[in-house]
Short mmCIF file of C-alpha atoms and ligand atoms in Angstrom, two decimals:
data_model
loop_
_atom_site.label_atom_id
_atom_site.label_comp_id
_atom_site.label_asym_id
_atom_site.label_seq_id
_atom_site.Cartn_x
_atom_site.Cartn_y
_atom_site.Cartn_z
CA MET A 1 -27.66 204.11 -17.84
CA GLY A 2 -29.53 205.55 -14.89
CA LYS A 3 -30.80 203.28 -12.16
CA ASP A 4 -34.42 203.95 -13.11
CA ASP A 5 -34.11 202.85 -16.70
CA TYR A 6 -32.04 199.77 -15.76
CA LEU A 7 -33.29 196.73 -17.64
CA PRO A 8 -32.23 193.49 -15.97
CA LEU A 9 -30.62 190.62 -17.88
CA PHE A 10 -32.92 188.13 -16.21
CA GLU A 11 -36.17 188.06 -14.34
CA THR A 12 -37.67 185.76 -11.74
CA ARG A 13 -41.28 184.63 -11.77
CA SER A 14 -43.07 182.63 -9.11
CA ALA A 15 -44.97 179.53 -10.13
CA LYS A 16 -48.66 179.96 -10.87
CA GLY A 17 -51.54 178.05 -9.25
CA ARG A 18 -50.10 178.16 -5.73
CA LEU A 19 -53.55 178.39 -4.13
CA LEU A 20 -54.52 175.09 -5.70
CA TYR A 21 -51.25 173.58 -4.51
CA TRP A 22 -51.92 174.73 -0.94
CA LEU A 23 -55.43 173.28 -1.07
CA TYR A 24 -53.96 169.98 -2.20
CA ALA A 25 -51.25 170.14 0.52
CA VAL A 26 -53.85 170.80 3.20
CA THR A 27 -55.89 167.77 2.11
CA VAL A 28 -52.77 165.56 2.23
CA PHE A 29 -51.96 166.95 5.66
CA LEU A 30 -55.48 166.20 6.92
CA GLY A 31 -55.03 162.69 5.51
CA VAL A 32 -51.80 162.28 7.51
CA ILE A 33 -53.51 163.45 10.72
CA SER A 34 -56.46 161.09 10.17
CA MET A 35 -54.08 158.21 9.48
CA CYS A 36 -52.24 158.88 12.79
CA ALA A 37 -55.53 159.15 14.69
CA TYR A 38 -56.75 155.87 13.19
CA ARG A 39 -53.52 154.03 14.09
CA VAL A 40 -53.65 155.26 17.70
CA ARG A 41 -57.37 154.66 18.27
CA HIS A 42 -57.47 151.18 16.76
CA PHE A 43 -54.36 149.81 18.40
CA PRO A 44 -54.83 145.99 18.36
CA ALA A 45 -55.05 143.98 21.56
CA GLN A 46 -53.33 140.84 20.26
CA GLU A 47 -49.53 140.91 20.72
CA LEU A 48 -48.39 139.80 17.24
CA LYS A 49 -50.82 142.12 15.51
CA ARG A 50 -49.50 144.95 17.65
CA TRP A 51 -45.95 144.60 16.35
CA VAL A 52 -47.11 144.52 12.77
CA TRP A 53 -49.29 147.56 13.51
CA ILE A 54 -46.33 149.47 14.98
CA ALA A 55 -44.07 148.57 12.05
CA VAL A 56 -46.62 149.80 9.50
CA PHE A 57 -47.24 152.92 11.56
CA MET A 58 -43.50 153.70 11.67
CA ALA A 59 -43.27 153.36 7.90
CA GLU A 60 -46.25 155.66 7.43
CA LEU A 61 -44.80 158.20 9.86
CA TRP A 62 -41.50 158.15 8.01
CA ASN A 63 -43.30 158.74 4.73
CA ALA A 64 -45.32 161.58 6.29
CA LEU A 65 -42.17 163.20 7.67
CA TYR A 66 -40.51 162.99 4.24
CA TRP A 67 -43.59 164.58 2.68
CA LEU A 68 -43.61 167.35 5.27
CA ILE A 69 -39.94 168.21 4.74
CA THR A 70 -40.26 168.24 0.95
CA GLN A 71 -43.00 170.87 1.22
CA SER A 72 -40.28 173.42 1.99
CA VAL A 73 -38.91 172.97 -1.55
CA ARG A 74 -42.23 172.34 -3.24
CA CYS A 75 -44.44 175.14 -1.96
CA SER A 76 -43.05 178.16 -3.78
CA PRO A 77 -40.83 177.37 -6.80
CA VAL A 78 -39.40 180.21 -8.85
CA TYR A 79 -38.45 180.19 -12.52
CA ARG A 80 -35.82 182.34 -14.19
CA TYR A 81 -36.06 183.94 -17.63
CA THR A 82 -33.09 185.50 -19.42
CA PHE A 83 -32.82 188.35 -21.93
CA LYS A 84 -30.02 187.32 -24.22
CA ASP A 85 -30.66 190.13 -26.68
CA ARG A 86 -29.90 192.67 -23.94
CA LEU A 87 -26.73 190.74 -23.08
CA SER A 88 -25.56 190.98 -26.70
CA GLN A 89 -26.42 194.64 -27.01
CA ARG A 90 -24.54 195.63 -23.90
CA TYR A 91 -21.72 193.17 -23.62
CA GLU A 92 -21.00 191.43 -26.95
CA GLU A 93 -17.54 193.04 -27.11
CA VAL A 94 -16.53 192.17 -23.56
CA LEU A 95 -17.99 188.68 -23.18
CA PRO A 96 -15.71 186.77 -20.80
CA GLY A 97 -13.62 183.70 -21.59
CA ILE A 98 -15.14 180.37 -20.52
CA ASP A 99 -13.11 177.36 -19.38
CA ILE A 100 -15.03 174.15 -19.94
CA PHE A 101 -14.05 170.94 -18.14
CA VAL A 102 -15.20 167.58 -19.43
CA CYS A 103 -14.32 164.66 -17.14
CA THR A 104 -13.85 161.08 -18.21
CA ALA A 105 -12.38 158.16 -16.33
CA ASP A 106 -12.59 154.93 -18.28
CA PRO A 107 -12.54 154.32 -22.06
CA VAL A 108 -14.50 151.07 -21.70
CA LEU A 109 -17.35 152.34 -19.49
CA GLU A 110 -17.34 155.75 -21.14
CA PRO A 111 -16.59 155.07 -24.82
CA PRO A 112 -14.38 157.70 -26.52
CA VAL A 113 -16.99 158.31 -29.24
CA MET A 114 -19.52 159.34 -26.59
CA VAL A 115 -16.94 161.54 -24.89
CA ILE A 116 -16.02 163.43 -28.06
CA ASN A 117 -19.70 163.97 -28.82
CA THR A 118 -19.92 165.83 -25.52
CA VAL A 119 -16.72 167.72 -26.29
CA LEU A 120 -18.09 168.76 -29.69
CA THR A 121 -21.31 170.13 -28.13
CA VAL A 122 -19.37 172.46 -25.87
CA MET A 123 -16.98 173.51 -28.64
CA ALA A 124 -19.98 174.37 -30.82
CA TYR A 125 -21.66 176.78 -28.41
CA ASN A 126 -23.08 179.89 -30.00
CA TYR A 127 -20.32 181.99 -28.47
CA PRO A 128 -17.12 183.61 -29.82
CA PRO A 129 -14.95 180.48 -30.29
CA GLU A 130 -11.74 182.28 -29.37
CA LYS A 131 -13.23 182.74 -25.90
CA LEU A 132 -13.91 179.05 -25.32
CA ASN A 133 -11.28 176.76 -23.80
CA VAL A 134 -12.24 173.10 -23.59
CA TYR A 135 -10.27 170.77 -21.31
CA LEU A 136 -10.78 167.04 -21.39
CA SER A 137 -9.62 165.45 -18.15
CA ASP A 138 -8.94 161.77 -18.74
CA ASP A 139 -8.55 159.86 -15.48
CA GLY A 140 -8.35 156.72 -17.57
CA GLY A 141 -5.05 158.02 -19.00
CA SER A 142 -6.04 156.33 -22.23
CA GLU A 143 -4.11 156.59 -25.48
CA VAL A 144 -7.28 155.71 -27.41
CA MET A 145 -9.12 158.59 -25.73
CA PHE A 146 -6.29 160.89 -26.75
CA TYR A 147 -6.55 159.62 -30.32
CA ALA A 148 -10.33 160.22 -30.32
CA LEU A 149 -9.84 163.78 -29.10
CA LEU A 150 -7.31 164.35 -31.85
CA GLU A 151 -9.90 163.16 -34.35
CA ALA A 152 -12.49 165.48 -32.75
CA SER A 153 -10.11 168.42 -33.10
CA GLN A 154 -10.07 167.78 -36.86
CA PHE A 155 -13.79 167.12 -37.16
CA SER A 156 -14.60 170.34 -35.25
CA LYS A 157 -13.29 172.29 -38.25
CA ILE A 158 -16.28 171.02 -40.23
CA TRP A 159 -18.82 170.55 -37.46
CA LEU A 160 -18.66 174.07 -36.00
CA PRO A 161 -19.33 175.93 -39.28
CA PHE A 162 -22.06 173.40 -40.14
CA CYS A 163 -23.83 174.06 -36.81
CA ARG A 164 -23.45 177.80 -37.20
CA LYS A 165 -24.71 177.89 -40.76
CA PHE A 166 -27.77 175.69 -40.28
CA LYS A 167 -28.50 176.48 -36.63
CA VAL A 168 -28.19 172.81 -35.75
CA GLU A 169 -29.67 171.65 -32.39
CA PRO A 170 -28.62 169.72 -30.41
CA ARG A 171 -24.94 170.00 -31.33
CA SER A 172 -23.95 166.45 -30.45
CA PRO A 173 -23.37 164.90 -33.91
CA ASP A 174 -24.45 161.44 -32.76
CA ILE A 175 -27.72 162.66 -31.26
CA TYR A 176 -28.37 165.11 -34.07
CA PHE A 177 -27.90 162.60 -36.88
CA SER A 178 -29.83 159.85 -35.11
CA SER A 179 -32.80 162.02 -34.10
CA ALA A 180 -33.07 163.70 -37.51
CA ASP A 181 -32.48 160.60 -39.58
CA GLU A 182 -34.19 162.02 -42.65
CA ILE A 183 -32.19 164.14 -45.04
CA PRO A 184 -33.68 167.66 -45.13
CA VAL A 185 -35.51 167.79 -48.48
CA ASP A 186 -36.61 171.38 -48.85
CA ASP A 187 -33.12 172.92 -48.92
CA VAL A 188 -30.72 171.48 -51.48
CA ILE A 189 -27.56 173.05 -50.07
CA PHE A 190 -28.44 171.97 -46.54
CA ALA A 191 -29.27 168.43 -47.72
CA LYS A 192 -25.93 168.12 -49.51
CA GLU A 193 -23.86 169.37 -46.60
CA TRP A 194 -25.94 167.30 -44.18
CA GLN A 195 -25.04 164.15 -46.09
CA THR A 196 -21.34 165.04 -46.37
CA VAL A 197 -20.98 165.91 -42.68
CA LYS A 198 -22.91 162.82 -41.59
CA HIS A 199 -20.69 160.67 -43.78
CA LEU A 200 -17.48 162.22 -42.40
CA PHE A 201 -18.78 161.74 -38.88
CA GLN A 202 -19.61 158.06 -39.49
CA GLU A 203 -16.13 157.51 -40.91
CA MET A 204 -14.52 159.12 -37.89
CA LYS A 205 -16.64 156.99 -35.54
CA GLU A 206 -15.61 153.83 -37.35
CA ARG A 207 -11.91 154.77 -37.19
CA ILE A 208 -12.13 155.39 -33.44
CA ASN A 209 -14.09 152.20 -32.78
CA GLU A 210 -11.55 150.21 -34.81
CA ILE A 211 -8.69 151.57 -32.67
CA MET A 212 -10.76 150.88 -29.55
CA LYS A 213 -11.10 147.24 -30.61
CA LEU A 214 -7.41 147.04 -31.42
CA GLY A 215 -6.57 148.52 -28.00
CA ARG A 216 -3.43 150.31 -29.20
CA ILE A 217 -2.41 152.98 -31.67
CA PRO A 218 -0.78 151.70 -34.88
CA ASP A 219 2.69 153.14 -35.64
CA GLU A 220 1.62 155.22 -38.63
CA LEU A 221 -1.03 157.00 -36.53
CA GLN A 222 1.42 157.63 -33.71
CA LYS A 223 3.39 159.85 -36.09
CA GLN A 224 0.42 162.22 -36.35
CA HIS A 225 1.06 163.86 -32.99
CA LYS A 226 3.93 164.19 -30.53
CA GLY A 227 1.47 163.50 -27.69
CA PHE A 228 1.49 159.74 -28.38
CA ARG A 229 5.12 159.62 -27.18
CA GLU A 230 3.86 160.13 -23.64
CA TRP A 231 2.59 156.54 -23.66
CA GLU A 232 5.90 155.11 -24.83
CA LEU A 233 7.08 155.02 -21.21
CA GLY A 234 4.36 152.46 -20.49
CA ALA A 235 1.72 154.68 -18.89
CA SER A 236 -1.01 152.70 -17.15
CA LYS A 237 -4.31 153.97 -15.71
CA ARG A 238 -3.02 154.08 -12.12
CA ASP A 239 0.59 154.99 -12.71
CA HIS A 240 1.70 157.66 -15.13
CA GLN A 241 3.24 161.12 -15.37
CA THR A 242 1.07 164.15 -16.18
CA ILE A 243 0.09 164.20 -19.83
CA LEU A 244 -0.90 167.61 -21.10
CA GLU A 245 -1.33 168.39 -24.77
CA ILE A 246 -2.77 171.54 -26.32
CA LEU A 247 -4.42 170.08 -29.41
CA ILE A 248 -5.85 173.38 -30.63
CA ASP A 249 -4.32 176.64 -29.47
CA GLY A 250 -7.13 179.14 -30.02
CA ARG A 251 -4.60 182.00 -30.06
CA ASP A 252 -2.82 180.53 -33.06
CA SER A 253 -3.86 182.34 -36.25
CA LYS A 254 -3.56 179.02 -38.12
CA ALA A 255 -6.16 177.36 -35.90
CA MET A 256 -9.09 177.92 -38.22
CA ASP A 257 -12.20 176.02 -39.22
CA VAL A 258 -13.02 175.39 -42.90
CA GLU A 259 -14.64 178.81 -43.15
CA GLY A 260 -11.59 180.60 -41.79
CA LYS A 261 -13.16 181.35 -38.37
CA PRO A 262 -11.17 180.78 -35.17
CA LEU A 263 -11.54 177.55 -33.20
CA PRO A 264 -11.89 177.06 -29.45
CA THR A 265 -8.78 175.98 -27.56
CA LEU A 266 -8.80 172.23 -26.98
CA ILE A 267 -6.66 170.53 -24.36
CA TYR A 268 -6.11 166.93 -23.30
CA MET A 269 -5.08 166.40 -19.69
CA ALA A 270 -4.39 163.20 -17.78
CA ARG A 271 -3.25 164.28 -14.32
CA GLU A 272 -0.36 162.42 -12.74
CA LYS A 273 -1.27 159.14 -11.01
CA LYS A 274 0.87 157.16 -8.58
CA PRO A 275 -0.42 154.11 -6.69
CA GLN A 276 0.71 155.49 -3.32
CA TYR A 277 -1.34 158.71 -3.68
CA GLN A 278 -5.08 159.18 -3.16
CA HIS A 279 -6.47 160.66 -6.35
CA ASN A 280 -9.92 161.63 -5.00
CA PHE A 281 -11.88 160.69 -8.13
CA LYS A 282 -13.72 163.47 -9.93
CA ALA A 283 -13.04 165.99 -7.15
CA GLY A 284 -9.30 165.44 -7.62
CA ALA A 285 -9.66 165.89 -11.38
CA MET A 286 -11.60 169.14 -10.88
CA ASN A 287 -8.91 170.52 -8.59
CA ALA A 288 -6.18 169.74 -11.10
CA LEU A 289 -8.29 171.29 -13.88
CA ILE A 290 -8.85 174.50 -11.93
CA ARG A 291 -5.11 174.86 -11.38
CA VAL A 292 -3.99 173.91 -14.88
CA SER A 293 -6.59 176.14 -16.54
CA SER A 294 -5.57 179.08 -14.35
CA ARG A 295 -2.14 178.83 -15.98
CA ILE A 296 -3.30 178.32 -19.56
CA SER A 297 -6.47 180.36 -20.07
CA ASN A 298 -7.57 181.62 -16.64
CA SER A 299 -11.13 182.41 -17.70
CA PRO A 300 -13.35 184.00 -15.04
CA ILE A 301 -16.16 181.51 -15.72
CA ILE A 302 -15.84 177.72 -15.51
CA LEU A 303 -18.32 175.13 -16.79
CA ASN A 304 -18.01 171.48 -15.86
CA VAL A 305 -19.82 168.56 -17.44
CA ASP A 306 -19.60 164.79 -17.11
CA CYS A 307 -18.50 163.13 -20.32
CA ASP A 308 -21.91 161.51 -20.82
CA GLN A 309 -23.84 164.73 -20.38
CA TYR A 310 -23.74 166.60 -23.64
CA SER A 311 -25.07 170.13 -23.76
CA ASN A 312 -28.46 170.14 -25.47
CA ASN A 313 -28.72 173.87 -26.04
CA SER A 314 -26.14 175.96 -27.86
CA GLU A 315 -27.30 179.12 -26.03
CA SER A 316 -26.45 177.78 -22.55
CA VAL A 317 -23.36 179.97 -22.11
CA ARG A 318 -25.26 183.12 -23.00
CA ASP A 319 -28.12 182.15 -20.68
CA ALA A 320 -25.69 181.64 -17.80
CA LEU A 321 -23.99 184.96 -18.49
CA CYS A 322 -27.30 186.79 -18.19
CA PHE A 323 -27.09 185.92 -14.49
CA PHE A 324 -23.40 186.58 -13.93
CA MET A 325 -23.36 189.84 -15.90
CA ASP A 326 -26.57 191.35 -14.56
CA GLU A 327 -25.60 194.78 -13.25
CA GLU A 328 -27.70 194.58 -10.08
CA MET A 329 -27.49 190.94 -9.09
CA GLY A 330 -24.51 189.45 -10.97
CA HIS A 331 -21.91 189.92 -8.25
CA ASN A 332 -24.09 188.00 -5.78
CA ILE A 333 -24.18 184.89 -7.96
CA ALA A 334 -21.46 182.26 -7.57
CA TYR A 335 -22.85 179.54 -9.82
CA VAL A 336 -25.55 178.87 -12.37
CA GLN A 337 -26.51 175.29 -13.00
CA TYR A 338 -28.71 173.39 -15.40
CA PRO A 339 -30.72 170.32 -14.47
CA GLN A 340 -29.70 166.97 -15.93
CA TYR A 341 -32.05 165.26 -18.37
CA PHE A 342 -31.74 161.66 -19.41
CA ASN A 343 -32.23 159.87 -22.74
CA ASN A 344 -33.25 156.23 -23.24
CA ILE A 345 -35.94 156.33 -20.59
CA THR A 346 -38.47 153.49 -20.57
CA LYS A 347 -41.96 154.22 -21.87
CA ASN A 348 -43.98 155.99 -19.13
CA ASP A 349 -40.76 156.32 -17.10
CA VAL A 350 -41.95 153.85 -14.46
CA TYR A 351 -38.68 154.16 -12.51
CA GLY A 352 -38.86 157.96 -12.39
CA ASN A 353 -35.51 158.31 -14.16
CA TYR A 354 -36.59 161.55 -15.76
CA LEU A 355 -36.40 163.09 -12.25
CA ARG A 356 -39.41 165.24 -13.10
CA ILE A 357 -40.31 166.25 -9.56
CA ILE A 358 -36.70 167.13 -8.75
CA VAL A 359 -36.07 169.01 -11.98
CA GLU A 360 -39.36 170.84 -12.38
CA LEU A 361 -40.35 171.42 -8.78
CA GLU A 362 -37.71 170.82 -6.14
CA LEU A 363 -34.72 172.54 -7.75
CA PRO A 364 -36.81 175.66 -8.60
CA GLY A 365 -38.23 175.37 -5.06
CA ALA A 366 -34.75 175.39 -3.51
CA ASP A 367 -33.91 178.28 -5.81
CA ALA A 368 -36.52 180.35 -4.00
CA HIS A 369 -34.53 179.81 -0.78
CA GLY A 370 -31.12 180.93 -2.05
CA GLY A 371 -30.44 178.18 -4.58
CA PRO A 372 -30.08 174.40 -4.68
CA PRO A 373 -26.72 172.82 -3.86
CA TYR A 374 -24.23 172.14 -6.63
CA ILE A 375 -25.36 168.93 -8.30
CA GLY A 376 -22.00 168.00 -9.77
CA SER A 377 -22.39 168.59 -13.49
CA GLY A 378 -23.76 171.11 -15.99
CA CYS A 379 -22.75 173.96 -13.72
CA PHE A 380 -21.12 177.31 -14.45
CA HIS A 381 -19.02 178.67 -11.57
CA ARG A 382 -17.24 181.95 -11.16
CA ARG A 383 -13.56 181.08 -10.79
CA ASP A 384 -13.35 183.52 -7.89
CA ALA A 385 -16.02 181.62 -6.00
CA LEU A 386 -14.12 178.34 -6.40
CA SER A 387 -10.84 179.88 -5.32
CA GLY A 388 -12.21 181.00 -1.99
CA LYS A 389 -12.76 184.71 -2.65
CA LYS A 390 -14.94 186.24 0.04
CA HIS A 391 -18.20 187.71 -1.20
CA GLU A 392 -18.46 191.46 -0.84
CA GLN A 393 -21.85 193.06 -1.27
CA GLU A 394 -20.46 196.20 -2.87
CA SER A 395 -17.72 194.85 -5.15
CA LYS A 396 -19.11 194.82 -8.69
CA ILE A 397 -17.24 192.95 -11.42
CA ASP A 398 -15.45 194.87 -14.16
CA TRP A 399 -15.86 192.48 -17.09
CA LYS A 400 -13.74 194.59 -19.37
CA LYS A 401 -10.84 194.23 -16.97
CA GLU A 402 -11.39 190.48 -16.68
CA ASN A 403 -10.93 190.29 -20.44
CA GLU A 404 -7.59 192.02 -20.42
CA ILE A 405 -5.91 189.06 -18.71
CA ARG A 406 -4.06 187.39 -21.56
CA VAL A 407 -1.55 184.56 -21.37
CA LYS A 408 1.36 185.19 -23.74
CA GLU A 409 3.64 182.13 -23.48
CA SER A 410 3.84 179.63 -26.33
CA ALA A 411 1.77 176.45 -26.19
CA SER A 412 4.83 174.28 -25.53
CA THR A 413 5.96 176.47 -22.60
CA LEU A 414 2.45 176.35 -21.18
CA GLU A 415 2.33 172.56 -21.51
CA GLU A 416 5.57 172.19 -19.61
CA THR A 417 4.85 174.70 -16.85
CA ALA A 418 1.24 173.65 -16.29
CA LYS A 419 2.12 169.95 -15.93
CA ILE A 420 3.45 170.45 -12.45
CA LEU A 421 0.03 171.78 -11.37
CA ALA A 422 -1.51 168.41 -12.22
CA GLY A 423 1.04 166.48 -10.16
CA CYS A 424 -0.39 164.02 -7.64
CA ASN A 425 1.41 165.49 -4.64
CA TYR A 426 0.73 169.13 -5.46
CA GLU A 427 -1.85 169.46 -2.71
CA GLU A 428 0.29 167.96 0.03
CA ASN A 429 1.37 170.48 2.63
CA SER A 430 0.35 173.38 0.43
CA GLN A 431 -2.00 176.25 1.19
CA TRP A 432 -4.09 175.07 -1.79
CA GLY A 433 -4.38 171.61 -0.28
CA LYS A 434 -5.54 172.93 3.06
CA GLU A 435 -7.86 175.73 1.99
CA VAL A 436 -9.13 175.31 -1.53
CA SER A 437 -8.97 171.70 -2.61
CA SER A 438 -12.28 169.86 -2.65
CA SER A 439 -11.61 166.61 -0.89
CA PRO A 440 -14.24 163.91 -0.27
CA SER A 441 -15.46 165.81 2.78
CA SER A 442 -16.16 169.01 0.88
CA PRO A 443 -19.02 169.85 -1.52
CA THR A 444 -17.92 167.92 -4.62
CA PRO A 445 -18.18 164.29 -3.55
CA PRO A 446 -16.03 161.57 -5.06
CA SER A 447 -18.04 159.84 -7.67
CA ARG A 448 -16.60 156.46 -8.24
O1 UPG B 1 -11.86 158.97 -10.85
C1 UPG B 1 -12.78 159.50 -11.46
C2 UPG B 1 -14.12 159.04 -11.43
C3 UPG B 1 -15.10 159.68 -12.16
N1 UPG B 1 -14.78 160.75 -12.92
C4 UPG B 1 -15.81 161.44 -13.74
O2 UPG B 1 -16.81 161.96 -12.92
C5 UPG B 1 -18.04 162.01 -13.60
C6 UPG B 1 -19.16 161.45 -12.74
O3 UPG B 1 -18.90 160.11 -12.39
P1 UPG B 1 -19.98 158.95 -12.52
O4 UPG B 1 -19.36 157.69 -12.12
O5 UPG B 1 -20.61 159.06 -13.86
O6 UPG B 1 -20.98 159.38 -11.37
P2 UPG B 1 -22.56 159.52 -11.39
O7 UPG B 1 -23.07 158.96 -10.12
O8 UPG B 1 -23.13 159.09 -12.67
O9 UPG B 1 -22.65 161.10 -11.34
C7 UPG B 1 -23.36 161.83 -10.39
O10 UPG B 1 -22.51 162.23 -9.33
C8 UPG B 1 -21.36 163.00 -9.72
C9 UPG B 1 -20.65 163.54 -8.51
O11 UPG B 1 -20.33 162.57 -7.62
C10 UPG B 1 -21.74 164.22 -10.53
O12 UPG B 1 -20.56 164.77 -11.09
C11 UPG B 1 -22.67 163.85 -11.64
O13 UPG B 1 -23.14 165.00 -12.26
C12 UPG B 1 -23.86 163.06 -11.12
O14 UPG B 1 -24.66 162.65 -12.24
C13 UPG B 1 -17.85 161.21 -14.91
O15 UPG B 1 -17.71 162.12 -15.98
C14 UPG B 1 -16.55 160.48 -14.67
O16 UPG B 1 -15.83 160.30 -15.85
C15 UPG B 1 -13.47 161.24 -12.96
O17 UPG B 1 -13.17 162.20 -13.65
N2 UPG B 1 -12.52 160.59 -12.23
MN1 MN B 2 -22.53 159.30 -14.63
#
C-alpha cells in the first residue's frame, strides 16, 4: 500500500460549536473580573464584616482559579472514531494476543457473582477466543472466589456461543438478563435458548451464593479441582503461598465450548502474602500479573479492569487495536483507555456520579494535549510500554512477529514456574523492583 492511498484505522475530529463555547467562556471570564472589581471597590469599613468579606472573596477566587485551569481541558476536546472493518480486512489473521487482568480483593465487599460477571464479559469479547487470556487476581485469597471462577469456566462454554449467535449486548449475564427481562417473542429459537441460558445462570448464581453463605467448600465439591488443595494448608487473606491455577488452557484442543469453538485461557491467581511484607494493594497485584502473564501468555497488549467494572461493549478490543495497529500512528501510542460509566445512579444524578463533564469533556480535552493520565481501569496498555521500553519514533511494530511468540510448556509446568513470579519478595533488591515496579509513588496509586 503506497503512502498516498493509506487509509487510517482511526480518525480524530475536533468538537463542534467551539465559537459558542468561547463566547460563553468570555462571558464567564467577564463575570469573574466584575466580581473581583466589586469585592475590591465595596470593601466594608466595619472590622467583622471585613473578615467575612475576605473569606467569601477567597472562596470566589479559588473557584475562579479552578474554572480558569479547567479551561485548558475544556476548550478544545477531540473525539476518536475507529474503522474496525479496515482492521479486519488488513489484520484479521495477525491479530495480537490480549492478556486481560481482573482485580478483586475481598469476597464480601466484591461478591464473587459480580466478579465472574465481569470475567464473563471479557471472555465473551468479539475476538478470536484463542487469543484472549483472562487472569483473575484475587487479593482476598478466597476459596469461594476460586469456586465461583471454576463455575464461570463451565458456564462460559454456554455463554460465549450464546452471545456470539444472538449478538448479545452487554455480555454481563446479570446485566443482560435483568435489563432485558422480557423473553424475546419474535424468534422462537432465540426465546428458547434465552430461557435455558437464563435458567442455567440463575442456578449457578444460587450455587455460588449458597457456598458464600456457608463460607467454606463442602468436601464433595473440593474433589472437582486440585486447586482446592491449596487452601488445605490454612491459607488466610494476609498469609498464604502463591496460588496459581490454569482453569482453562486455551491451547488445549479439549478446551471447547458447546459449539466446538476454542475458549479463552482462564487463570486464577492469588499472589503470595506474608504479614511482614508490604503488598502495595492493586499496584502490587498489577506488578505480579504483568510478571506471571509474561511467563504464561506474554501477549503484547494488556487490558486491566476492576472486578466491578464489566465491559459494556464486545467490540472494545477491536476498537483499541485500531489505535495500536494504525500504520502511521500506532507505534506512538502506549495506552488506550475507556471512560468509566456507573449504574444505579439516582434520578437526575444530583451528586454528579455519572461524571459527565469529566467523561464527555475533560478526558477528550486532555486527549487533545497528548492524552489524559491513566485512570486505573478499563485501559489497554502495550506490554512494552509497561516494561520500560524507550519510545523510538522510527521503530514500527511487526505484529506478525509478535504473534510468533508461543509458550510451549504444559499447564502444570507453567503453574509451577510462574508461581515464583508472584512471590511477595520478588521485587526486593531486583532490577524489576527498582526500575519497573509501580509502587505507591508511581503512576498506579494504591487503591485501598
Ligand atoms: O489490595 C488490593 C486492593 C484493591 N484491589 C483492586 O483494585 C481495584 C480498585 O480498588 P477500589 O477499592 O475499588 O478503588 P476505587 O477507588 O473504587 O477505584 C478507583 O481507583 C483505582 C486506583 O486506585 C482504579 O483502579 C479504579 O479504576 C478507580 O475507579 C478493585 O478491583 C480492587 O479489587 C486489589 O486488587 N488489591
Ligand atoms: Mn471500585
